[in-house]
C-alpha cells in the first residue's frame, strides 16, 4: 500500500492540471479514470487531496467544485 502512495511522475500529473486549466471536464474525468485504473483509488485520493487540489488557484478550485456539484457527486469508487 505504501508503494501505491508514492509521488507519481510529472508526466502523469501534469495533464490533470492542464485539463483543469483548460476547463475541460471530460478530459479531467478521463484522466482521473486512467489514474485510478493504473494506481488505484487510494493513490488517487492521496494525490488529489494532498498534491493536486492544494496547488490549484482559487478560480480553478471553484470551477472543479462547480463541475462536481452540477453533475451530482459520484464516488470515484463507482468510476473504477
PDB file of C-alpha atoms in Angstrom:
ATOM      1  CA  UNK A   1       0.000   0.000   0.000  1.00  0.00           C
ATOM      2  CA  UNK A   2       2.767   2.472   0.858  1.00  0.00           C
ATOM      3  CA  UNK A   3       4.257   1.927  -2.591  1.00  0.00           C
ATOM      4  CA  UNK A   4       0.984   2.944  -4.264  1.00  0.00           C
ATOM      5  CA  UNK A   5       1.006   6.239  -2.345  1.00  0.00           C
ATOM      6  CA  UNK A   6       4.399   7.392  -3.597  1.00  0.00           C
ATOM      7  CA  UNK A   7       4.705  10.566  -5.653  1.00  0.00           C
ATOM      8  CA  UNK A   8       3.692   9.961  -9.254  1.00  0.00           C
ATOM      9  CA  UNK A   9       5.686  11.100 -12.308  1.00  0.00           C
ATOM     10  CA  UNK A  10       5.025  14.626 -13.574  1.00  0.00           C
ATOM     11  CA  UNK A  11       4.046  13.109 -16.926  1.00  0.00           C
ATOM     12  CA  UNK A  12       1.062  11.532 -15.156  1.00  0.00           C
ATOM     13  CA  UNK A  13       0.048  14.551 -13.064  1.00  0.00           C
ATOM     14  CA  UNK A  14       0.683  17.451 -15.481  1.00  0.00           C
ATOM     15  CA  UNK A  15      -2.135  16.535 -17.897  1.00  0.00           C
ATOM     16  CA  UNK A  16      -4.566  16.662 -14.968  1.00  0.00           C
ATOM     17  CA  UNK A  17      -3.562  20.261 -14.271  1.00  0.00           C
ATOM     18  CA  UNK A  18      -3.823  21.026 -17.992  1.00  0.00           C
ATOM     19  CA  UNK A  19      -7.372  19.647 -18.161  1.00  0.00           C
ATOM     20  CA  UNK A  20      -8.351  21.742 -15.144  1.00  0.00           C
ATOM     21  CA  UNK A  21      -6.641  24.829 -16.569  1.00  0.00           C
ATOM     22  CA  UNK A  22      -8.432  24.349 -19.891  1.00  0.00           C
ATOM     23  CA  UNK A  23     -11.737  23.836 -18.053  1.00  0.00           C
ATOM     24  CA  UNK A  24     -12.110  20.500 -19.823  1.00  0.00           C
ATOM     25  CA  UNK A  25     -14.301  18.398 -17.545  1.00  0.00           C
ATOM     26  CA  UNK A  26     -14.491  15.403 -19.879  1.00  0.00           C
ATOM     27  CA  UNK A  27     -10.700  15.238 -20.166  1.00  0.00           C
ATOM     28  CA  UNK A  28     -10.317  15.588 -16.400  1.00  0.00           C
ATOM     29  CA  UNK A  29     -12.727  12.693 -15.825  1.00  0.00           C
ATOM     30  CA  UNK A  30     -10.865  10.550 -18.387  1.00  0.00           C
ATOM     31  CA  UNK A  31      -7.501  11.281 -16.753  1.00  0.00           C
ATOM     32  CA  UNK A  32      -8.967  10.587 -13.323  1.00  0.00           C
ATOM     33  CA  UNK A  33     -10.247   7.205 -14.517  1.00  0.00           C
ATOM     34  CA  UNK A  34      -6.907   6.370 -16.164  1.00  0.00           C
ATOM     35  CA  UNK A  35      -5.075   7.267 -12.948  1.00  0.00           C
ATOM     36  CA  UNK A  36      -7.376   5.069 -10.862  1.00  0.00           C
ATOM     37  CA  UNK A  37      -7.042   2.198 -13.332  1.00  0.00           C
ATOM     38  CA  UNK A  38      -3.247   2.391 -13.152  1.00  0.00           C
ATOM     39  CA  UNK A  39      -2.599   3.258  -9.492  1.00  0.00           C
ATOM     40  CA  UNK A  40      -5.826   2.579  -7.577  1.00  0.00           C
ATOM     41  CA  UNK A  41      -8.431   4.624  -5.718  1.00  0.00           C
ATOM     42  CA  UNK A  42      -6.307   5.203  -2.605  1.00  0.00           C
ATOM     43  CA  UNK A  43      -3.452   6.598  -4.684  1.00  0.00           C
ATOM     44  CA  UNK A  44      -5.877   8.935  -6.494  1.00  0.00           C
ATOM     45  CA  UNK A  45      -7.379  10.151  -3.214  1.00  0.00           C
ATOM     46  CA  UNK A  46      -3.913  10.852  -1.834  1.00  0.00           C
ATOM     47  CA  UNK A  47      -2.587  12.511  -4.987  1.00  0.00           C
ATOM     48  CA  UNK A  48      -5.682  14.654  -5.455  1.00  0.00           C
ATOM     49  CA  UNK A  49      -6.223  15.693  -1.822  1.00  0.00           C
ATOM     50  CA  UNK A  50      -2.610  16.364  -0.897  1.00  0.00           C
ATOM     51  CA  UNK A  51      -0.889  17.335  -4.145  1.00  0.00           C
ATOM     52  CA  UNK A  52      -3.301  18.444  -6.867  1.00  0.00           C
ATOM     53  CA  UNK A  53      -6.101  20.290  -5.070  1.00  0.00           C
ATOM     54  CA  UNK A  54      -3.813  22.338  -2.779  1.00  0.00           C
ATOM     55  CA  UNK A  55      -1.887  23.530  -5.847  1.00  0.00           C
ATOM     56  CA  UNK A  56      -4.961  24.910  -7.627  1.00  0.00           C
ATOM     57  CA  UNK A  57      -5.621  28.616  -7.848  1.00  0.00           C
ATOM     58  CA  UNK A  58      -8.919  29.877  -6.443  1.00  0.00           C
ATOM     59  CA  UNK A  59     -10.713  30.034  -9.817  1.00  0.00           C
ATOM     60  CA  UNK A  60      -9.647  26.518 -10.823  1.00  0.00           C
ATOM     61  CA  UNK A  61     -10.634  25.103  -7.456  1.00  0.00           C
ATOM     62  CA  UNK A  62     -14.042  26.774  -7.727  1.00  0.00           C
ATOM     63  CA  UNK A  63     -14.518  25.552 -11.310  1.00  0.00           C
ATOM     64  CA  UNK A  64     -13.744  21.984 -10.265  1.00  0.00           C
ATOM     65  CA  UNK A  65     -16.191  22.173  -7.356  1.00  0.00           C
ATOM     66  CA  UNK A  66     -18.926  23.521  -9.638  1.00  0.00           C
ATOM     67  CA  UNK A  67     -18.337  20.688 -12.119  1.00  0.00           C
ATOM     68  CA  UNK A  68     -18.628  18.065  -9.406  1.00  0.00           C
ATOM     69  CA  UNK A  69     -21.766  19.597  -7.939  1.00  0.00           C
ATOM     70  CA  UNK A  70     -23.502  20.262 -11.255  1.00  0.00           C
ATOM     71  CA  UNK A  71     -23.446  16.600 -12.198  1.00  0.00           C
ATOM     72  CA  UNK A  72     -24.132  15.271  -8.762  1.00  0.00           C
ATOM     73  CA  UNK A  73     -21.426  13.808  -6.609  1.00  0.00           C
ATOM     74  CA  UNK A  74     -20.259  10.437  -7.855  1.00  0.00           C
ATOM     75  CA  UNK A  75     -17.723   8.492  -5.860  1.00  0.00           C
ATOM     76  CA  UNK A  76     -14.527   7.640  -7.710  1.00  0.00           C
ATOM     77  CA  UNK A  77     -15.131   4.085  -6.494  1.00  0.00           C
ATOM     78  CA  UNK A  78     -18.051   3.890  -8.927  1.00  0.00           C
ATOM     79  CA  UNK A  79     -15.844   5.047 -11.804  1.00  0.00           C
ATOM     80  CA  UNK A  80     -13.134   2.467 -11.184  1.00  0.00           C
TER      81      UNK A  80
END
